[in-house]
Amino acid sequence: MKHLLGLPSNSRVVEKSMSWLIANRPEFQDIAGYIGATSVKYLTVEGLVSAVQGGIASHQQDGKMMGHCTACLTGKYPVELEW
């Protein structure tokens, strides 16, 4: 199975969870209306990383922020995959 963005995922949890994601279901064309919001905005991968790492400056290694994997969004895995 491929990730929502068409990228392969090495996580069985992600693969099995895709069916319940609201953005992955065609009957939810109006996600904002379904959740009672006026609009839905999506972050870029860089925006997501910036948002979740903003308050964890202590989590650095060699000057790089650590702790957040975005491989399922970018296809860039931190380890070599064995398919």
Short mmCIF file of C-alpha atoms in Angstrom, two decimals:
data_model
loop_
_atom_site.label_atom_id
_atom_site.label_comp_id
_atom_site.label_asym_id
_atom_site.label_seq_id
_atom_site.Cartn_x
_atom_site.Cartn_y
_atom_site.Cartn_z
CA MET A 1 0.00 0.00 0.00
CA LYS A 2 1.16 3.52 -0.67
CA HIS A 3 0.92 6.53 1.58
CA LEU A 4 -1.74 9.18 0.97
CA LEU A 5 0.82 11.18 -1.00
CA GLY A 6 1.75 8.18 -3.14
CA LEU A 7 4.96 7.43 -1.28
CA PRO A 8 5.63 3.96 0.13
CA SER A 9 5.56 3.64 3.88
CA ASN A 10 7.65 1.24 5.90
CA SER A 11 5.25 1.39 8.83
CA ARG A 12 2.49 -1.20 9.05
CA VAL A 13 0.65 1.10 11.48
CA VAL A 14 0.51 3.88 8.88
CA GLU A 15 -0.63 1.49 6.17
CA LYS A 16 -3.44 0.04 8.28
CA SER A 17 -4.50 3.48 9.51
CA MET A 18 -4.91 5.09 6.08
CA SER A 19 -8.50 3.89 5.64
CA TRP A 20 -9.77 5.89 8.63
CA LEU A 21 -8.09 9.18 7.72
CA ILE A 22 -10.77 11.67 6.76
CA ALA A 23 -8.68 13.15 3.92
CA ASN A 24 -8.35 9.66 2.43
CA ARG A 25 -12.11 9.11 2.13
CA PRO A 26 -13.93 10.40 -0.97
CA GLU A 27 -17.23 10.90 0.87
CA PHE A 28 -15.63 13.76 2.84
CA GLN A 29 -15.26 16.36 0.09
CA ASP A 30 -16.09 19.11 2.59
CA ILE A 31 -13.75 18.36 5.50
CA ALA A 32 -14.20 21.84 6.99
CA GLY A 33 -17.97 21.45 7.08
CA TYR A 34 -17.73 17.96 8.54
CA ILE A 35 -15.60 19.11 11.47
CA GLY A 36 -17.57 22.35 11.95
CA ALA A 37 -14.79 24.69 10.79
CA THR A 38 -14.98 27.53 8.29
CA SER A 39 -11.86 26.34 6.46
CA VAL A 40 -9.05 23.80 6.53
CA LYS A 41 -5.46 24.79 5.85
CA TYR A 42 -2.54 22.45 5.30
CA LEU A 43 1.06 23.07 6.34
CA THR A 44 4.05 22.46 4.13
CA VAL A 45 6.44 19.81 5.46
CA GLU A 46 8.81 22.62 6.44
CA GLY A 47 5.97 24.42 8.23
CA LEU A 48 5.03 21.25 10.10
CA VAL A 49 8.62 20.66 11.21
CA SER A 50 8.97 24.29 12.31
CA ALA A 51 5.71 24.15 14.27
CA VAL A 52 6.48 20.97 16.18
CA GLN A 53 10.14 21.75 16.82
CA GLY A 54 9.67 25.36 17.85
CA GLY A 55 9.80 24.74 21.59
CA ILE A 56 12.35 21.95 21.77
CA ALA A 57 15.66 23.71 21.17
CA SER A 58 17.27 21.32 23.65
CA HIS A 59 16.71 18.39 21.27
CA GLN A 60 19.68 19.05 19.00
CA GLN A 61 22.48 16.89 17.70
CA ASP A 62 25.32 18.43 15.71
CA GLY A 63 23.30 21.63 15.37
CA LYS A 64 20.30 19.86 13.78
CA MET A 65 16.89 19.49 15.39
CA MET A 66 16.17 15.85 16.17
CA GLY A 67 13.11 13.77 16.94
CA HIS A 68 10.69 14.21 14.06
CA CYS A 69 10.49 11.87 11.12
CA THR A 70 8.78 13.19 7.99
CA ALA A 71 9.61 10.20 5.80
CA CYS A 72 5.97 9.35 5.14
CA LEU A 73 5.53 12.86 3.71
CA THR A 74 8.84 13.29 1.88
CA GLY A 75 10.00 9.77 1.04
CA LYS A 76 13.37 10.59 2.66
CA TYR A 77 13.89 7.91 5.29
CA PRO A 78 16.51 8.32 8.05
CA VAL A 79 17.64 4.72 7.55
CA GLU A 80 18.08 2.55 4.50
CA LEU A 81 14.93 0.57 3.79
CA GLU A 82 14.92 -3.14 3.11
CA TRP A 83 11.97 -3.86 0.82
#
